Amino acid sequence: MAPSPSSPKPTVLLLLLLHLCASIATLASAQAQPLASSQAKALLRVRKLLGYPPALEPLRGAPDPCALPPTPSLAVACDGGQVTALSVRGDRDPDAAWRAALPASFSSEALFTTLARLPALARLSLVGLGAWGPLPGDKLRRLQALQQLNLSSNYFYGGVPGDLARLYSLQSLVLSRNWLNGSVPSLAGLQFLEELDVSHNRLGPAFPEVGKAVVRLVLAGNNFTGKIPAGVSSLGQLQYLDVSGNRLQGWIPSSIFALPALRYINLSRNRFAGQLPATTACAEALVFVDVSANLLTGARPACMRGNSSARTVLVAGNCFADAKQQRASTYCSPGALAAVLPPPQGSGGGGQGRGKGGEIGMILAIAGAVVGGALLIALVMVVVLRRARTRHPEVSVLPKSPAAAPAKKADGWKAPARATQKIITPADKSKCRNSCA
């Protein structure tokens, strides 16, 4: 029976089969390729710099680190004789102050200089290892293949290096639970960045700039101030937002609750004030809302009234008129007055302008009160000094000098009960010349 015209020819099938076999063989050889000696030495050097932690004990004497089975404490992945992933999790608790930090001989510069010898690293995780010191941006910048970087639960301090904004393949950046301070560099240029977690540091005051691809944004427990930027309301892929425990203030943009992908939002323990508009809508995917411990007033929006099986809402510690566990309305009044309320629809930027005018007026009022108080204190001091001089006119306030010290008393000589200063006139001087000559 002749083959069907539509069926592939045996030659074509044979070629496809050979190509598939060659691809499998190439992939297998790449995975089976032994780790380069320079890469193996770099791993052993990392183990030494980290103080030989128990998590890296399997590296000692391992003929092929790439063949080690992954564990929660250690995972090494390789490709083509190069390390592509290194995950190390220690047991040093960063909450134990500096008692769990590595000794003074540790050098963060030396650690990241060694890690820079692994240029194929796509995933790097060093968690709970007691590492400390500044983050050397020039060394981190060499790891251009990095997609995931996790340095959480250590003691790194100083600023977040701006060189991280040049790791254009970065998808996840986790620096939580360290001692970092200062501003976070703009990460808006990292178009693949989906996760940013810098929680529980000392960062601030500016709110970080991130790209449109962010799915998880965790900024809790820092020193961020001011308002939530309007750009956050345009993060269409955002699912998880936690800015709790900062110093953020002003009104909460109601559109943030309606982000289509949002599932979790925590705005608690800030200084947010004013009312949430009754028209505030919540995304269907939203399952957790926490706005507790702020200065919010008025009535809650319909989508935040009570808990249900589909959504948990926490509002305690505000001044809502229709909720339990609230503070007295007077507690929220200063914050509510200082808050810059959102302009009503159709009013353009007028509301924002009035908010700025109110802030300027408040500053001028405080300055006037300080100046007035200083003038009042000065006036009281002048009155007191004048009264003191009126009561004791014979007292002369003169600077002390060695010449003014009294001469040594002779035996039997008694000092007068009170000495007064005599003013000598020109006539007295003339009498003295005539009588004393």
Short mmCIF file of C-alpha atoms in Angstrom, two decimals:
data_model
loop_
_atom_site.label_atom_id
_atom_site.label_comp_id
_atom_site.label_asym_id
_atom_site.label_seq_id
_atom_site.Cartn_x
_atom_site.Cartn_y
_atom_site.Cartn_z
CA MET A 1 0.00 0.00 0.00
CA ALA A 2 1.41 3.36 -1.04
CA PRO A 3 1.89 5.97 1.70
CA SER A 4 -0.60 8.79 1.92
CA PRO A 5 0.54 12.05 0.30
CA SER A 6 -0.19 13.91 3.56
CA SER A 7 1.87 11.58 5.79
CA PRO A 8 5.49 12.65 6.56
CA LYS A 9 8.25 10.88 4.77
CA PRO A 10 10.37 8.39 6.74
CA THR A 11 13.46 10.50 6.07
CA VAL A 12 11.93 13.55 7.76
CA LEU A 13 10.88 11.50 10.78
CA LEU A 14 14.36 10.06 11.05
CA LEU A 15 15.94 13.52 10.94
CA LEU A 16 13.59 14.81 13.64
CA LEU A 17 14.39 11.82 15.83
CA LEU A 18 18.13 12.33 15.41
CA HIS A 19 17.80 16.04 16.25
CA LEU A 20 15.84 15.23 19.40
CA CYS A 21 18.42 12.70 20.51
CA ALA A 22 21.22 15.19 19.90
CA SER A 23 19.44 17.85 21.96
CA ILE A 24 18.91 15.44 24.84
CA ALA A 25 22.54 14.37 24.71
CA THR A 26 23.72 17.99 24.69
CA LEU A 27 21.52 18.84 27.66
CA ALA A 28 22.67 15.78 29.57
CA SER A 29 26.32 16.53 28.91
CA ALA A 30 25.85 20.12 30.04
CA GLN A 31 24.26 18.98 33.27
CA ALA A 32 26.84 16.27 33.77
CA GLN A 33 29.74 18.64 33.11
CA PRO A 34 31.81 18.86 36.28
CA LEU A 35 31.94 22.14 38.15
CA ALA A 36 34.87 24.33 37.18
CA SER A 37 37.61 24.35 39.81
CA SER A 38 37.40 28.14 40.18
CA GLN A 39 33.69 27.84 40.96
CA ALA A 40 34.28 25.09 43.53
CA LYS A 41 37.00 27.17 45.20
CA ALA A 42 34.64 30.16 45.35
CA LEU A 43 32.03 28.08 47.18
CA LEU A 44 34.59 26.91 49.73
CA ARG A 45 35.77 30.49 50.16
CA VAL A 46 32.18 31.59 50.87
CA ARG A 47 31.93 28.86 53.49
CA LYS A 48 35.07 30.16 55.20
CA LEU A 49 34.01 33.82 55.08
CA LEU A 50 30.67 32.95 56.68
CA GLY A 51 32.42 31.30 59.60
CA TYR A 52 31.85 27.68 58.55
CA PRO A 53 28.10 27.61 59.29
CA PRO A 54 26.48 24.20 59.76
CA ALA A 55 24.35 24.81 56.67
CA LEU A 56 27.48 24.72 54.48
CA GLU A 57 29.01 21.66 56.12
CA PRO A 58 28.01 19.39 53.18
CA LEU A 59 30.40 21.35 50.95
CA ARG A 60 33.39 20.04 52.88
CA GLY A 61 34.91 17.21 50.92
CA ALA A 62 32.03 17.05 48.42
CA PRO A 63 33.45 15.81 45.08
CA ASP A 64 30.72 17.64 43.19
CA PRO A 65 28.75 20.37 45.03
CA CYS A 66 26.25 20.41 42.17
CA ALA A 67 25.27 16.82 42.97
CA LEU A 68 24.33 17.58 46.58
CA PRO A 69 20.64 16.94 47.26
CA PRO A 70 18.83 20.18 48.11
CA THR A 71 17.78 20.75 51.73
CA PRO A 72 16.03 23.65 53.52
CA SER A 73 19.48 24.82 54.64
CA LEU A 74 21.47 24.42 51.43
CA ALA A 75 20.73 24.19 47.75
CA VAL A 76 23.24 24.43 44.90
CA ALA A 77 22.29 24.34 41.23
CA CYS A 78 24.69 24.29 38.30
CA ASP A 79 24.62 24.45 34.54
CA GLY A 80 27.50 24.03 32.14
CA GLY A 81 30.09 23.79 34.91
CA GLN A 82 28.95 27.02 36.59
CA VAL A 83 26.93 27.72 39.72
CA THR A 84 23.55 29.18 38.80
CA ALA A 85 21.84 29.08 42.21
CA LEU A 86 23.05 29.21 45.81
CA SER A 87 20.66 29.17 48.75
CA VAL A 88 21.98 29.10 52.33
CA ARG A 89 19.75 29.46 55.39
CA GLY A 90 21.37 29.79 58.81
CA ASP A 91 20.02 29.86 62.34
CA ARG A 92 21.33 33.23 63.55
CA ASP A 93 18.38 35.25 64.84
CA PRO A 94 18.60 38.94 63.87
CA ASP A 95 16.32 39.83 66.81
CA ALA A 96 19.11 38.89 69.22
CA ALA A 97 20.74 42.32 68.75
CA TRP A 98 24.37 41.85 67.68
CA ARG A 99 24.92 38.70 69.71
CA ALA A 100 24.24 36.54 66.66
CA ALA A 101 26.40 38.54 64.26
CA LEU A 102 29.60 37.16 62.81
CA PRO A 103 32.85 38.24 64.51
CA ALA A 104 34.78 41.41 63.72
CA SER A 105 36.97 39.55 61.24
CA PHE A 106 34.00 39.22 58.86
CA SER A 107 34.04 41.43 55.76
CA SER A 108 31.00 42.00 53.57
CA GLU A 109 33.35 43.39 50.92
CA ALA A 110 35.29 40.11 50.81
CA LEU A 111 32.08 38.04 50.75
CA PHE A 112 30.57 39.77 47.73
CA THR A 113 33.94 39.95 45.98
CA THR A 114 34.00 36.15 46.17
CA LEU A 115 30.38 35.83 45.05
CA ALA A 116 31.18 38.00 42.05
CA ARG A 117 33.35 35.11 40.82
CA LEU A 118 30.11 33.22 40.16
CA PRO A 119 28.86 35.32 37.22
CA ALA A 120 26.18 32.81 36.20
CA LEU A 121 24.32 33.15 39.52
CA ALA A 122 20.64 33.66 38.82
CA ARG A 123 19.39 32.96 42.35
CA LEU A 124 21.28 34.01 45.49
CA SER A 125 19.82 33.60 48.96
CA LEU A 126 21.85 34.17 52.14
CA VAL A 127 19.40 34.23 55.06
CA GLY A 128 20.02 34.27 58.82
CA LEU A 129 23.79 33.94 58.63
CA GLY A 130 24.83 36.85 60.87
CA ALA A 131 26.48 38.71 57.98
CA TRP A 132 27.00 42.42 58.60
CA GLY A 133 28.49 45.52 57.03
CA PRO A 134 27.57 47.72 54.06
CA LEU A 135 26.35 46.22 50.81
CA PRO A 136 29.05 46.81 48.15
CA GLY A 137 27.09 47.85 45.09
CA ASP A 138 30.05 47.63 42.72
CA LYS A 139 30.41 43.91 43.53
CA LEU A 140 26.68 43.16 43.32
CA ARG A 141 26.52 44.90 39.95
CA ARG A 142 28.79 42.22 38.48
CA LEU A 143 26.09 39.59 39.00
CA GLN A 144 24.18 40.60 35.89
CA ALA A 145 22.41 37.23 35.65
CA LEU A 146 20.70 37.68 39.03
CA GLN A 147 16.95 37.17 38.98
CA GLN A 148 16.39 36.59 42.71
CA LEU A 149 18.36 38.18 45.56
CA ASN A 150 17.49 37.46 49.19
CA LEU A 151 19.74 38.83 51.96
CA SER A 152 17.10 38.94 54.70
CA SER A 153 17.54 38.38 58.45
CA ASN A 154 21.13 39.59 58.67
CA TYR A 155 22.84 42.73 59.98
CA PHE A 156 23.65 44.62 56.81
CA TYR A 157 23.65 48.36 57.41
CA GLY A 158 24.09 51.57 55.46
CA GLY A 159 22.18 52.49 52.34
CA VAL A 160 20.60 50.35 49.66
CA PRO A 161 23.15 50.62 46.82
CA GLY A 162 21.95 52.30 43.66
CA ASP A 163 23.79 49.66 41.65
CA LEU A 164 20.91 47.27 42.35
CA ALA A 165 18.87 49.32 39.89
CA ARG A 166 21.26 48.10 37.18
CA LEU A 167 20.47 44.42 37.67
CA TYR A 168 17.98 44.48 34.83
CA SER A 169 17.06 40.78 35.08
CA LEU A 170 16.04 41.09 38.73
CA GLN A 171 12.60 39.69 39.53
CA SER A 172 12.74 39.47 43.33
CA LEU A 173 14.63 41.67 45.81
CA VAL A 174 14.32 40.81 49.51
CA LEU A 175 16.38 42.81 52.04
CA SER A 176 14.04 42.55 55.03
CA ARG A 177 15.10 42.41 58.69
CA ASN A 178 18.43 44.18 58.42
CA TRP A 179 19.75 47.56 59.64
CA LEU A 180 19.58 49.43 56.34
CA ASN A 181 18.78 53.14 56.36
CA GLY A 182 18.32 56.05 53.98
CA SER A 183 16.30 56.19 50.79
CA VAL A 184 15.66 53.28 48.46
CA PRO A 185 16.99 54.02 44.95
CA SER A 186 14.47 54.21 42.16
CA LEU A 187 13.71 50.72 40.87
CA ALA A 188 11.23 51.88 38.24
CA GLY A 189 13.63 50.80 35.49
CA LEU A 190 13.53 47.13 36.54
CA GLN A 191 10.74 46.04 34.23
CA PHE A 192 10.81 42.41 35.45
CA LEU A 193 10.78 43.18 39.19
CA GLU A 194 7.77 41.45 40.74
CA GLU A 195 8.71 41.44 44.43
CA LEU A 196 10.27 44.11 46.65
CA ASP A 197 10.53 43.38 50.37
CA VAL A 198 12.58 45.85 52.45
CA SER A 199 10.49 45.51 55.61
CA HIS A 200 11.83 46.00 59.13
CA ASN A 201 14.78 48.23 58.40
CA ARG A 202 15.27 51.96 59.00
CA LEU A 203 14.60 53.13 55.48
CA GLY A 204 12.97 56.41 54.51
CA PRO A 205 11.67 58.97 54.24
CA ALA A 206 10.75 58.78 50.53
CA PHE A 207 8.32 56.10 49.33
CA PRO A 208 10.19 53.73 46.94
CA GLU A 209 9.60 53.94 43.20
CA VAL A 210 8.86 50.61 41.53
CA GLY A 211 7.89 49.41 38.08
CA LYS A 212 4.51 48.37 36.76
CA ALA A 213 5.24 44.64 37.06
CA VAL A 214 5.33 44.59 40.88
CA VAL A 215 3.10 41.92 42.41
CA ARG A 216 4.31 42.00 46.02
CA LEU A 217 5.38 45.25 47.77
CA VAL A 218 6.36 45.00 51.46
CA LEU A 219 7.62 48.16 53.20
CA ALA A 220 6.45 47.51 56.78
CA GLY A 221 8.40 48.65 59.84
CA ASN A 222 10.44 51.50 58.37
CA ASN A 223 10.51 55.31 58.51
CA PHE A 224 8.65 56.16 55.31
CA THR A 225 6.73 59.44 55.58
CA GLY A 226 4.37 61.55 53.50
CA LYS A 227 1.50 60.29 51.40
CA ILE A 228 1.05 57.15 49.34
CA PRO A 229 2.16 58.16 45.84
CA ALA A 230 -0.53 58.32 43.20
CA GLY A 231 1.47 55.87 41.10
CA VAL A 232 0.66 53.03 43.50
CA SER A 233 -2.96 53.18 42.32
CA SER A 234 -1.78 52.30 38.80
CA LEU A 235 -0.01 49.05 39.74
CA GLY A 236 -2.45 46.79 37.96
CA GLN A 237 -0.64 43.56 38.87
CA LEU A 238 -0.21 44.33 42.58
CA GLN A 239 -1.56 41.52 44.78
CA TYR A 240 0.11 42.14 48.15
CA LEU A 241 0.74 45.56 49.75
CA ASP A 242 2.05 46.05 53.31
CA VAL A 243 3.11 49.53 54.47
CA SER A 244 2.23 49.05 58.15
CA GLY A 245 4.29 50.55 60.95
CA ASN A 246 5.58 53.63 59.14
CA ARG A 247 4.88 57.37 59.41
CA LEU A 248 2.70 57.74 56.37
CA GLN A 249 -0.03 60.35 56.62
CA GLY A 250 -2.71 62.24 54.74
CA TRP A 251 -5.68 60.70 53.01
CA ILE A 252 -5.75 57.16 51.64
CA PRO A 253 -6.39 57.10 47.89
CA SER A 254 -9.65 55.16 47.67
CA SER A 255 -8.74 53.74 44.26
CA ILE A 256 -6.03 51.64 45.87
CA PHE A 257 -8.62 49.23 47.29
CA ALA A 258 -10.03 48.59 43.81
CA LEU A 259 -6.81 47.42 42.16
CA PRO A 260 -7.99 44.43 40.11
CA ALA A 261 -5.42 41.90 41.34
CA LEU A 262 -5.19 43.09 44.96
CA ARG A 263 -5.70 40.36 47.58
CA TYR A 264 -3.97 41.72 50.70
CA ILE A 265 -3.52 45.32 51.93
CA ASN A 266 -2.14 46.41 55.32
CA LEU A 267 -2.05 50.15 56.08
CA SER A 268 -2.12 49.84 59.89
CA ARG A 269 -0.08 51.83 62.42
CA ASN A 270 0.43 54.98 60.38
CA ARG A 271 -1.04 58.50 60.54
CA PHE A 272 -3.62 58.25 57.78
CA ALA A 273 -6.50 60.62 58.48
CA GLY A 274 -9.77 61.92 57.13
CA GLN A 275 -12.69 59.97 55.75
CA LEU A 276 -12.84 57.14 53.27
CA PRO A 277 -15.39 58.12 50.60
CA ALA A 278 -18.66 56.22 50.73
CA THR A 279 -18.11 55.33 47.07
CA THR A 280 -14.90 53.43 47.86
CA ALA A 281 -14.98 50.05 46.11
CA CYS A 282 -13.00 46.93 46.95
CA ALA A 283 -11.62 44.49 44.40
CA GLU A 284 -13.38 41.15 44.20
CA ALA A 285 -10.09 39.36 44.90
CA LEU A 286 -9.45 41.36 48.10
CA VAL A 287 -9.54 39.00 51.10
CA PHE A 288 -7.68 41.01 53.78
CA VAL A 289 -7.85 44.72 54.72
CA ASP A 290 -6.14 46.27 57.76
CA VAL A 291 -6.46 50.02 58.36
CA SER A 292 -6.28 49.81 62.18
CA ALA A 293 -4.42 52.29 64.42
CA ASN A 294 -4.75 55.35 62.21
CA LEU A 295 -6.76 58.60 62.46
CA LEU A 296 -9.66 57.73 60.17
CA THR A 297 -13.07 59.26 60.84
CA GLY A 298 -16.63 59.17 59.53
CA ALA A 299 -18.37 56.04 58.33
CA ARG A 300 -16.76 53.01 56.75
CA PRO A 301 -17.34 52.22 53.08
CA ALA A 302 -19.81 49.43 52.44
CA CYS A 303 -17.09 46.99 51.36
CA MET A 304 -15.33 47.38 54.75
CA ARG A 305 -18.28 46.93 57.08
CA GLY A 306 -17.64 43.80 59.08
CA ASN A 307 -15.95 40.51 58.33
CA SER A 308 -17.22 37.71 56.17
CA SER A 309 -16.06 34.34 55.00
CA ALA A 310 -14.65 36.02 51.91
CA ARG A 311 -12.95 39.07 53.47
CA THR A 312 -11.31 40.04 56.77
CA VAL A 313 -11.42 43.75 57.68
CA LEU A 314 -9.56 45.25 60.69
CA VAL A 315 -10.42 48.84 61.67
CA ALA A 316 -9.75 49.08 65.45
CA GLY A 317 -7.96 52.11 66.88
CA ASN A 318 -9.47 54.77 64.60
CA CYS A 319 -12.38 57.16 65.11
CA PHE A 320 -14.97 55.55 62.86
CA ALA A 321 -18.50 56.46 63.89
CA ASP A 322 -19.98 53.08 62.97
CA ALA A 323 -17.42 50.60 64.35
CA LYS A 324 -16.40 49.14 67.70
CA GLN A 325 -13.04 49.48 69.47
CA GLN A 326 -12.62 53.07 68.30
CA ARG A 327 -10.97 56.05 69.96
CA ALA A 328 -12.74 59.24 70.97
CA SER A 329 -13.38 61.58 68.06
CA THR A 330 -11.16 64.23 69.67
CA TYR A 331 -8.18 61.91 69.30
CA CYS A 332 -8.43 62.02 65.53
CA SER A 333 -9.30 65.70 65.19
CA PRO A 334 -5.72 67.07 64.87
CA GLY A 335 -4.85 64.47 62.26
CA ALA A 336 -8.11 64.95 60.41
CA LEU A 337 -7.59 68.70 60.18
CA ALA A 338 -4.01 68.33 58.99
CA ALA A 339 -4.85 65.70 56.40
CA VAL A 340 -4.90 66.79 52.77
CA LEU A 341 -8.32 65.58 51.68
CA PRO A 342 -8.80 64.36 48.11
CA PRO A 343 -10.39 66.94 45.80
CA PRO A 344 -14.03 66.27 44.86
CA GLN A 345 -14.70 64.98 41.37
CA GLY A 346 -14.69 67.71 38.78
CA SER A 347 -12.81 70.22 40.95
CA GLY A 348 -9.44 69.68 39.36
CA GLY A 349 -6.53 70.47 41.67
CA GLY A 350 -8.36 73.00 43.83
CA GLY A 351 -8.60 70.70 46.81
CA GLN A 352 -4.88 70.04 46.72
CA GLY A 353 -4.15 73.75 46.60
CA ARG A 354 -6.32 74.39 49.63
CA GLY A 355 -4.49 71.60 51.46
CA LYS A 356 -1.14 73.28 50.80
CA GLY A 357 -2.53 76.62 51.94
CA GLY A 358 -3.75 75.05 55.17
CA GLU A 359 -0.34 73.55 55.84
CA ILE A 360 1.38 76.90 55.24
CA GLY A 361 -1.12 78.64 57.52
CA MET A 362 -0.44 76.13 60.26
CA ILE A 363 3.33 76.66 59.95
CA LEU A 364 2.90 80.47 60.12
CA ALA A 365 0.67 80.16 63.17
CA ILE A 366 3.24 78.03 64.98
CA ALA A 367 6.04 80.46 64.08
CA GLY A 368 3.96 83.40 65.33
CA ALA A 369 3.26 81.65 68.61
CA VAL A 370 6.98 80.98 69.14
CA VAL A 371 7.95 84.62 68.43
CA GLY A 372 5.15 85.95 70.65
CA GLY A 373 6.20 83.71 73.51
CA ALA A 374 9.83 84.87 73.22
CA LEU A 375 8.77 88.54 73.33
CA LEU A 376 6.60 87.92 76.40
CA ILE A 377 9.49 86.25 78.24
CA ALA A 378 11.81 89.15 77.37
CA LEU A 379 9.25 91.69 78.68
CA VAL A 380 8.90 89.83 81.98
CA MET A 381 12.69 89.77 82.45
CA VAL A 382 12.93 93.55 81.87
CA VAL A 383 10.23 94.24 84.48
CA VAL A 384 11.92 91.98 87.04
CA LEU A 385 15.32 93.66 86.54
CA ARG A 386 13.84 97.14 86.92
CA ARG A 387 12.14 96.19 90.16
CA ALA A 388 15.36 94.71 91.50
CA ARG A 389 17.28 97.93 90.77
CA THR A 390 14.55 100.04 92.40
CA ARG A 391 14.71 98.04 95.63
CA HIS A 392 18.56 98.09 95.86
CA PRO A 393 19.80 101.36 94.25
CA GLU A 394 23.08 101.32 96.18
CA VAL A 395 24.20 98.03 94.68
CA SER A 396 26.53 98.47 91.75
CA VAL A 397 27.02 95.61 89.41
CA LEU A 398 30.72 95.77 88.52
CA PRO A 399 32.96 93.16 86.96
CA LYS A 400 35.22 91.35 89.36
CA SER A 401 38.96 91.95 89.05
CA PRO A 402 42.03 91.35 91.23
CA ALA A 403 42.31 95.13 91.92
CA ALA A 404 38.88 95.19 93.50
CA ALA A 405 39.84 92.63 96.15
CA PRO A 406 40.03 94.13 99.70
CA ALA A 407 43.43 94.66 101.28
CA LYS A 408 44.57 92.45 104.10
CA LYS A 409 43.00 93.44 107.39
CA ALA A 410 45.25 94.90 110.11
CA ASP A 411 44.95 93.64 113.66
CA GLY A 412 42.09 95.36 115.47
CA TRP A 413 40.69 96.91 112.32
CA LYS A 414 36.96 96.37 111.70
CA ALA A 415 35.39 96.52 108.31
CA PRO A 416 32.41 98.85 107.93
CA ALA A 417 29.01 97.24 107.98
CA ARG A 418 28.24 98.41 104.46
CA ALA A 419 30.48 99.98 101.84
CA THR A 420 29.01 102.38 99.33
CA GLN A 421 30.60 103.71 96.20
CA LYS A 422 31.31 107.51 96.36
CA ILE A 423 31.15 109.54 93.19
CA ILE A 424 34.09 112.03 93.00
CA THR A 425 33.23 115.32 91.23
CA PRO A 426 35.70 117.81 89.63
CA ALA A 427 35.20 120.14 92.66
CA ASP A 428 36.33 117.35 94.99
CA LYS A 429 39.46 116.85 92.92
CA SER A 430 40.24 120.63 93.21
CA LYS A 431 39.81 120.56 97.01
CA CYS A 432 42.04 117.51 97.19
CA ARG A 433 44.84 119.29 95.30
CA ASN A 434 44.60 122.36 97.60
CA SER A 435 44.34 120.44 100.87
CA CYS A 436 46.51 117.48 100.07
CA ALA A 437 49.48 119.42 98.69
#
